[in-house]
mmCIF file of C-alpha atoms in Angstrom:
data_model
loop_
_atom_site.group_PDB
_atom_site.id
_atom_site.type_symbol
_atom_site.label_atom_id
_atom_site.label_comp_id
_atom_site.label_asym_id
_atom_site.label_seq_id
_atom_site.Cartn_x
_atom_site.Cartn_y
_atom_site.Cartn_z
ATOM 1 C CA UNK T 1 142.871 89.968 52.346
ATOM 2 C CA UNK T 2 144.493 90.603 55.730
ATOM 3 C CA UNK T 3 146.388 93.627 54.402
ATOM 4 C CA UNK T 4 144.068 95.646 52.166
ATOM 5 C CA UNK T 5 145.463 98.786 50.562
ATOM 6 C CA UNK T 6 143.652 102.045 49.765
ATOM 7 C CA UNK T 7 143.915 101.298 46.034
ATOM 8 C CA UNK T 8 141.767 98.181 46.430
ATOM 9 C CA UNK T 9 139.174 99.733 48.734
ATOM 10 C CA UNK T 10 135.513 100.159 47.857
ATOM 11 C CA UNK T 11 134.843 103.858 47.264
ATOM 12 C CA UNK T 12 131.289 103.731 48.555
ATOM 13 C CA UNK T 13 132.288 101.961 51.762
ATOM 14 C CA UNK T 14 135.031 104.560 52.151
ATOM 15 C CA UNK T 15 132.375 107.246 51.772
ATOM 16 C CA UNK T 16 130.257 105.647 54.486
ATOM 17 C CA UNK T 17 133.222 105.841 56.854
ATOM 18 C CA UNK T 18 133.940 109.482 55.961
ATOM 19 C CA UNK T 19 130.331 110.397 56.687
ATOM 20 C CA UNK T 20 130.252 108.431 59.943
ATOM 21 C CA UNK T 21 133.511 110.064 61.039
ATOM 22 C CA UNK T 22 132.123 113.493 60.176
ATOM 23 C CA UNK T 23 129.000 112.742 62.200
ATOM 24 C CA UNK T 24 131.173 111.953 65.215
ATOM 25 C CA UNK T 25 133.302 115.050 64.654
ATOM 26 C CA UNK T 26 130.235 117.257 64.387
ATOM 27 C CA UNK T 27 128.773 115.845 67.592
ATOM 28 C CA UNK T 28 131.967 116.606 69.494
ATOM 29 C CA UNK T 29 132.303 120.137 68.164
ATOM 30 C CA UNK T 30 128.629 120.993 68.631
ATOM 31 C CA UNK T 31 128.647 119.674 72.198
ATOM 32 C CA UNK T 32 131.371 122.164 73.158
ATOM 33 C CA UNK T 33 129.514 124.957 71.396
ATOM 34 C CA UNK T 34 126.271 123.997 73.086
ATOM 35 C CA UNK T 35 127.921 123.936 76.496
ATOM 36 C CA UNK T 36 129.765 127.232 76.126
ATOM 37 C CA UNK T 37 126.626 128.981 74.865
ATOM 38 C CA UNK T 38 124.630 127.388 77.719
ATOM 39 C CA UNK T 39 122.321 125.428 75.453
ATOM 40 C CA UNK T 40 123.519 122.201 77.089
ATOM 41 C CA UNK T 41 124.578 121.344 80.614
ATOM 42 C CA UNK T 42 128.116 122.503 81.401
ATOM 43 C CA UNK T 43 129.881 121.872 84.653
ATOM 44 C CA UNK T 44 132.328 124.832 84.429
ATOM 45 C CA UNK T 45 131.551 127.060 86.048
ATOM 46 C CA UNK T 46 134.424 129.286 84.848
ATOM 47 C CA UNK T 47 135.423 129.481 81.206
ATOM 48 C CA UNK T 48 139.117 129.714 82.098
ATOM 49 C CA UNK T 49 139.342 126.245 83.626
ATOM 50 C CA UNK T 50 136.386 124.391 82.155
ATOM 51 C CA UNK T 51 138.435 122.280 79.740
ATOM 52 C CA UNK T 52 141.883 120.731 79.556
ATOM 53 C CA UNK T 53 143.800 120.156 76.303
ATOM 54 C CA UNK T 54 142.905 116.472 76.524
ATOM 55 C CA UNK T 55 139.216 117.411 76.601
ATOM 56 C CA UNK T 56 139.370 117.879 72.832
ATOM 57 C CA UNK T 57 141.179 114.648 71.978
ATOM 58 C CA UNK T 58 138.038 113.086 70.534
ATOM 59 C CA UNK T 59 137.364 116.017 68.217
ATOM 60 C CA UNK T 60 140.941 115.957 66.888
ATOM 61 C CA UNK T 61 140.916 112.196 66.486
ATOM 62 C CA UNK T 62 137.625 112.239 64.566
ATOM 63 C CA UNK T 63 139.127 114.831 62.232
ATOM 64 C CA UNK T 64 142.691 113.638 61.770
ATOM 65 C CA UNK T 65 144.133 110.327 62.857
ATOM 66 C CA UNK T 66 141.353 107.856 62.049
ATOM 67 C CA UNK T 67 138.576 110.132 60.902
ATOM 68 C CA UNK T 68 137.462 112.487 58.166
ATOM 69 C CA UNK T 69 140.779 113.615 56.653
ATOM 70 C CA UNK T 70 142.556 110.285 56.559
ATOM 71 C CA UNK T 71 139.716 108.482 54.809
ATOM 72 C CA UNK T 72 138.671 111.371 52.563
ATOM 73 C CA UNK T 73 142.201 111.900 51.244
ATOM 74 C CA UNK T 74 142.397 108.212 50.339
ATOM 75 C CA UNK T 75 138.900 108.189 48.836
ATOM 76 C CA UNK T 76 139.190 111.168 46.475
ATOM 77 C CA UNK T 77 141.825 109.936 43.968
ATOM 78 C CA UNK T 78 140.270 106.478 43.933
ATOM 79 C CA UNK T 79 136.798 107.917 43.334
ATOM 80 C CA UNK T 80 137.969 110.162 40.495
ATOM 81 C CA UNK T 81 139.698 107.256 38.757
ATOM 82 C CA UNK T 82 136.347 105.427 38.759
ATOM 83 C CA UNK T 83 134.282 108.480 37.703
ATOM 84 C CA UNK T 84 132.624 108.528 41.105
ATOM 85 C CA UNK T 85 132.727 112.303 41.088
ATOM 86 C CA UNK T 86 129.799 112.837 43.445
ATOM 87 C CA UNK T 87 131.511 110.697 46.069
ATOM 88 C CA UNK T 88 134.702 112.747 45.657
ATOM 89 C CA UNK T 89 132.709 115.976 45.960
ATOM 90 C CA UNK T 90 130.995 114.789 49.139
ATOM 91 C CA UNK T 91 134.373 113.945 50.683
ATOM 92 C CA UNK T 92 135.696 117.415 49.811
ATOM 93 C CA UNK T 93 132.666 119.159 51.327
ATOM 94 C CA UNK T 94 132.981 117.219 54.573
ATOM 95 C CA UNK T 95 136.719 117.910 54.742
ATOM 96 C CA UNK T 96 136.086 121.625 54.166
ATOM 97 C CA UNK T 97 133.411 121.749 56.872
ATOM 98 C CA UNK T 98 135.731 119.934 59.291
ATOM 99 C CA UNK T 99 138.771 122.124 58.631
ATOM 100 C CA UNK T 100 136.693 125.292 58.883
ATOM 101 C CA UNK T 101 135.168 124.172 62.174
ATOM 102 C CA UNK T 102 138.601 123.368 63.612
ATOM 103 C CA UNK T 103 139.743 126.893 62.750
ATOM 104 C CA UNK T 104 136.623 128.266 64.439
ATOM 105 C CA UNK T 105 137.410 126.237 67.552
ATOM 106 C CA UNK T 106 141.193 126.502 67.794
ATOM 107 C CA UNK T 107 142.534 129.147 65.393
ATOM 108 C CA UNK T 108 145.787 127.880 63.854
ATOM 109 C CA UNK T 109 145.678 124.151 63.020
ATOM 110 C CA UNK T 110 147.734 121.614 61.020
ATOM 111 C CA UNK T 111 146.850 121.627 57.337
ATOM 112 C CA UNK T 112 149.760 121.788 54.881
ATOM 113 C CA UNK T 113 151.733 119.119 56.772
ATOM 114 C CA UNK T 114 148.769 117.157 58.095
ATOM 115 C CA UNK T 115 148.048 113.554 57.194
ATOM 116 C CA UNK T 116 151.641 112.648 56.274
ATOM 117 C CA UNK T 117 151.672 109.776 58.735
ATOM 118 C CA UNK T 118 155.028 108.582 60.025
ATOM 119 C CA UNK T 119 156.772 110.991 57.637
ATOM 120 C CA UNK T 120 155.771 113.879 59.889
ATOM 121 C CA UNK T 121 154.387 113.160 63.336
ATOM 122 C CA UNK T 122 154.559 116.808 64.450
ATOM 123 C CA UNK T 123 152.965 118.886 61.670
ATOM 124 C CA UNK T 124 153.193 122.654 61.795
ATOM 125 C CA UNK T 125 150.040 124.627 62.623
ATOM 126 C CA UNK T 126 149.002 126.784 59.663
ATOM 127 C CA UNK T 127 147.422 130.167 60.183
ATOM 128 C CA UNK T 128 143.646 130.030 60.368
ATOM 129 C CA UNK T 129 143.322 132.506 57.478
ATOM 130 C CA UNK T 130 145.353 130.203 55.214
ATOM 131 C CA UNK T 131 143.202 127.224 56.161
ATOM 132 C CA UNK T 132 140.054 129.241 55.430
ATOM 133 C CA UNK T 133 141.435 129.949 51.946
ATOM 134 C CA UNK T 134 142.054 126.229 51.455
ATOM 135 C CA UNK T 135 138.500 125.498 52.647
ATOM 136 C CA UNK T 136 137.059 127.739 49.933
ATOM 137 C CA UNK T 137 139.198 125.963 47.343
ATOM 138 C CA UNK T 138 137.947 122.569 48.538
ATOM 139 C CA UNK T 139 134.352 123.718 48.229
ATOM 140 C CA UNK T 140 134.970 125.075 44.709
ATOM 141 C CA UNK T 141 136.519 121.743 43.692
ATOM 142 C CA UNK T 142 133.554 119.884 45.182
ATOM 143 C CA UNK T 143 131.076 121.976 43.201
ATOM 144 C CA UNK T 144 133.022 121.155 40.024
ATOM 145 C CA UNK T 145 132.895 117.448 40.925
ATOM 146 C CA UNK T 146 129.128 117.557 41.386
ATOM 147 C CA UNK T 147 128.686 119.004 37.892
ATOM 148 C CA UNK T 148 130.921 116.573 35.996
ATOM 149 C CA UNK T 149 129.148 114.458 33.354
ATOM 150 C CA UNK T 150 129.149 110.686 33.474
ATOM 151 C CA UNK T 151 129.230 110.463 37.259
ATOM 152 C CA UNK T 152 128.493 107.062 38.802
ATOM 153 C CA UNK T 153 125.457 107.085 41.114
ATOM 154 C CA UNK T 154 125.944 107.010 44.883
ATOM 155 C CA UNK T 155 124.363 103.874 46.386
ATOM 156 C CA UNK T 156 124.721 105.010 50.005
ATOM 157 C CA UNK T 157 124.704 108.658 51.096
ATOM 158 C CA UNK T 158 123.754 109.180 54.726
ATOM 159 C CA UNK T 159 122.822 112.851 54.279
ATOM 160 C CA UNK T 160 121.268 113.610 50.861
ATOM 161 C CA UNK T 161 120.727 110.199 49.243
ATOM 162 C CA UNK T 162 123.192 111.054 46.491
ATOM 163 C CA UNK T 163 121.372 114.239 45.410
ATOM 164 C CA UNK T 164 124.130 116.337 43.825
ATOM 165 C CA UNK T 165 121.960 119.478 43.717
ATOM 166 C CA UNK T 166 121.528 119.435 47.501
ATOM 167 C CA UNK T 167 125.264 118.942 47.992
ATOM 168 C CA UNK T 168 125.927 121.952 45.744
ATOM 169 C CA UNK T 169 123.497 124.028 47.817
ATOM 170 C CA UNK T 170 125.331 122.953 50.973
ATOM 171 C CA UNK T 171 128.737 123.759 49.463
ATOM 172 C CA UNK T 172 127.559 127.253 48.489
ATOM 173 C CA UNK T 173 126.022 127.765 51.927
ATOM 174 C CA UNK T 174 129.302 126.794 53.585
ATOM 175 C CA UNK T 175 131.166 129.186 51.299
ATOM 176 C CA UNK T 176 128.812 131.937 52.448
ATOM 177 C CA UNK T 177 129.261 130.932 56.099
ATOM 178 C CA UNK T 178 133.045 131.108 55.987
ATOM 179 C CA UNK T 179 133.069 134.337 53.971
ATOM 180 C CA UNK T 180 130.785 135.896 56.566
ATOM 181 C CA UNK T 181 133.203 134.875 59.287
ATOM 182 C CA UNK T 182 136.105 136.649 57.563
ATOM 183 C CA UNK T 183 134.323 139.744 56.312
ATOM 184 C CA UNK T 184 135.669 142.008 59.072
ATOM 185 C CA UNK T 185 139.310 141.226 58.263
ATOM 186 C CA UNK T 186 139.095 140.653 54.504
ATOM 187 C CA UNK T 187 137.311 143.393 52.534
ATOM 188 C CA UNK T 188 137.520 141.366 49.303
ATOM 189 C CA UNK T 189 134.839 138.919 50.444
ATOM 190 C CA UNK T 190 132.021 141.473 50.199
ATOM 191 C CA UNK T 191 131.657 140.950 46.449
ATOM 192 C CA UNK T 192 131.835 137.183 46.903
ATOM 193 C CA UNK T 193 129.076 137.269 49.507
ATOM 194 C CA UNK T 194 126.946 139.400 47.187
ATOM 195 C CA UNK T 195 127.505 136.983 44.304
ATOM 196 C CA UNK T 196 126.445 133.980 46.387
ATOM 197 C CA UNK T 197 123.350 135.780 47.644
ATOM 198 C CA UNK T 198 122.436 136.883 44.117
ATOM 199 C CA UNK T 199 122.829 133.392 42.657
ATOM 200 C CA UNK T 200 120.854 132.054 45.657
ATOM 201 C CA UNK T 201 121.867 128.442 45.058
ATOM 202 C CA UNK T 202 121.863 127.933 48.816
ATOM 203 C CA UNK T 203 119.989 125.874 51.386
ATOM 204 C CA UNK T 204 116.589 127.553 51.156
ATOM 205 C CA UNK T 205 114.155 124.949 52.468
ATOM 206 C CA UNK T 206 113.855 122.302 55.150
ATOM 207 C CA UNK T 207 114.068 119.613 52.468
ATOM 208 C CA UNK T 208 117.677 120.695 51.897
ATOM 209 C CA UNK T 209 118.667 120.688 55.567
ATOM 210 C CA UNK T 210 122.034 119.099 56.224
ATOM 211 C CA UNK T 211 121.040 116.414 58.709
ATOM 212 C CA UNK T 212 122.518 113.041 59.499
ATOM 213 C CA UNK T 213 119.816 110.375 59.402
ATOM 214 C CA UNK T 214 119.914 108.571 62.739
ATOM 215 C CA UNK T 215 117.891 105.436 63.290
ATOM 216 C CA UNK T 216 115.858 103.874 66.096
ATOM 217 C CA UNK T 217 117.798 100.647 66.662
ATOM 218 C CA UNK T 218 118.789 100.081 70.295
ATOM 219 C CA UNK T 219 121.578 97.524 69.968
ATOM 220 C CA UNK T 220 123.909 95.879 67.446
ATOM 221 C CA UNK T 221 124.357 98.695 66.618
ATOM 222 C CA UNK T 222 122.740 101.503 68.599
ATOM 223 C CA UNK T 223 121.829 103.754 65.660
ATOM 224 C CA UNK T 224 120.136 106.479 67.710
ATOM 225 C CA UNK T 225 121.504 109.982 68.216
ATOM 226 C CA UNK T 226 124.168 109.727 70.958
ATOM 227 C CA UNK T 227 122.324 112.144 73.244
ATOM 228 C CA UNK T 228 119.149 110.147 72.848
ATOM 229 C CA UNK T 229 120.997 106.933 73.635
ATOM 230 C CA UNK T 230 122.712 108.449 76.676
ATOM 231 C CA UNK T 231 119.649 110.089 78.191
ATOM 232 C CA UNK T 232 116.957 107.488 77.537
ATOM 233 C CA UNK T 233 118.638 104.853 79.676
ATOM 234 C CA UNK T 234 117.466 102.583 82.472
ATOM 235 C CA UNK T 235 119.361 104.641 85.041
ATOM 236 C CA UNK T 236 117.934 107.937 83.824
ATOM 237 C CA UNK T 237 119.462 110.757 81.825
ATOM 238 C CA UNK T 238 122.719 112.466 82.658
ATOM 239 C CA UNK T 239 122.153 115.740 80.838
ATOM 240 C CA UNK T 240 119.676 118.570 80.909
ATOM 241 C CA UNK T 241 118.985 121.821 79.121
ATOM 242 C CA UNK T 242 118.773 125.230 80.708
ATOM 243 C CA UNK T 243 115.182 126.132 81.608
ATOM 244 C CA UNK T 244 115.744 129.645 80.297
ATOM 245 C CA UNK T 245 117.078 128.331 76.999
ATOM 246 C CA UNK T 246 114.073 126.044 76.566
ATOM 247 C CA UNK T 247 111.756 128.935 77.384
ATOM 248 C CA UNK T 248 113.469 131.125 74.768
ATOM 249 C CA UNK T 249 113.081 128.449 72.084
ATOM 250 C CA UNK T 250 109.390 127.914 72.838
ATOM 251 C CA UNK T 251 108.694 131.629 73.182
ATOM 252 C CA UNK T 252 110.288 132.306 69.810
ATOM 253 C CA UNK T 253 108.064 129.697 68.190
ATOM 254 C CA UNK T 254 104.914 131.057 69.791
ATOM 255 C CA UNK T 255 105.538 134.795 69.284
ATOM 256 C CA UNK T 256 106.962 135.477 72.736
ATOM 257 C CA UNK T 257 104.230 133.699 74.673
ATOM 258 C CA UNK T 258 105.318 130.545 76.451
ATOM 259 C CA UNK T 259 105.022 128.943 79.827
ATOM 260 C CA UNK T 260 106.984 126.040 81.239
#
């Protein structure tokens, strides 16, 4: 019991960890995007020296060393052997989203030699275009998983409560997202974009929104959104939003008329 192996792990507990790791990865990546687009406080003030390489350690760690990829790659073969196809599909979708986001953030990233552990501690960085191609393949495989008969139900899904149809809609929406991001350098994606739009099996309503379900617990554990936990503290908040950004959001909601 002190030395468990991946082959004896519980698939559903593995899935919980993949989803929790993805939540952490997403928070890191979206914080940088929010800062650089001035939606969140950013102490720059110049883009050229705002961040150091070590600034992104958390994002890389949540993706690679002890995060999404490591656990998902161990989960998938185990899940398929137990006919837990939905769990395998969820892991593939979250891996695809993570790899695609890393390409968006950094360009060329480790993929083909990633997650080999001690066998390769310095993996080569694959071209972003190649990783994007792999992302589309992951999403296609996930959609196949979600449609396989005889799948075992998912007892704990922190996003869609095991609803395979919603996961398929997300996978198709991500395919559309990444095709849109490559359309200017790859003319072959135009037909693929058209096909996805025509089929329209995409996220089309708020009930299908891809949202992690945070809680309200304060301690043991603190299950709130990390920004909520950091800013609603006894010593006061440490972050703020741009007044202009808040005005734009409110004005958009109320047809251009807003006062703060």
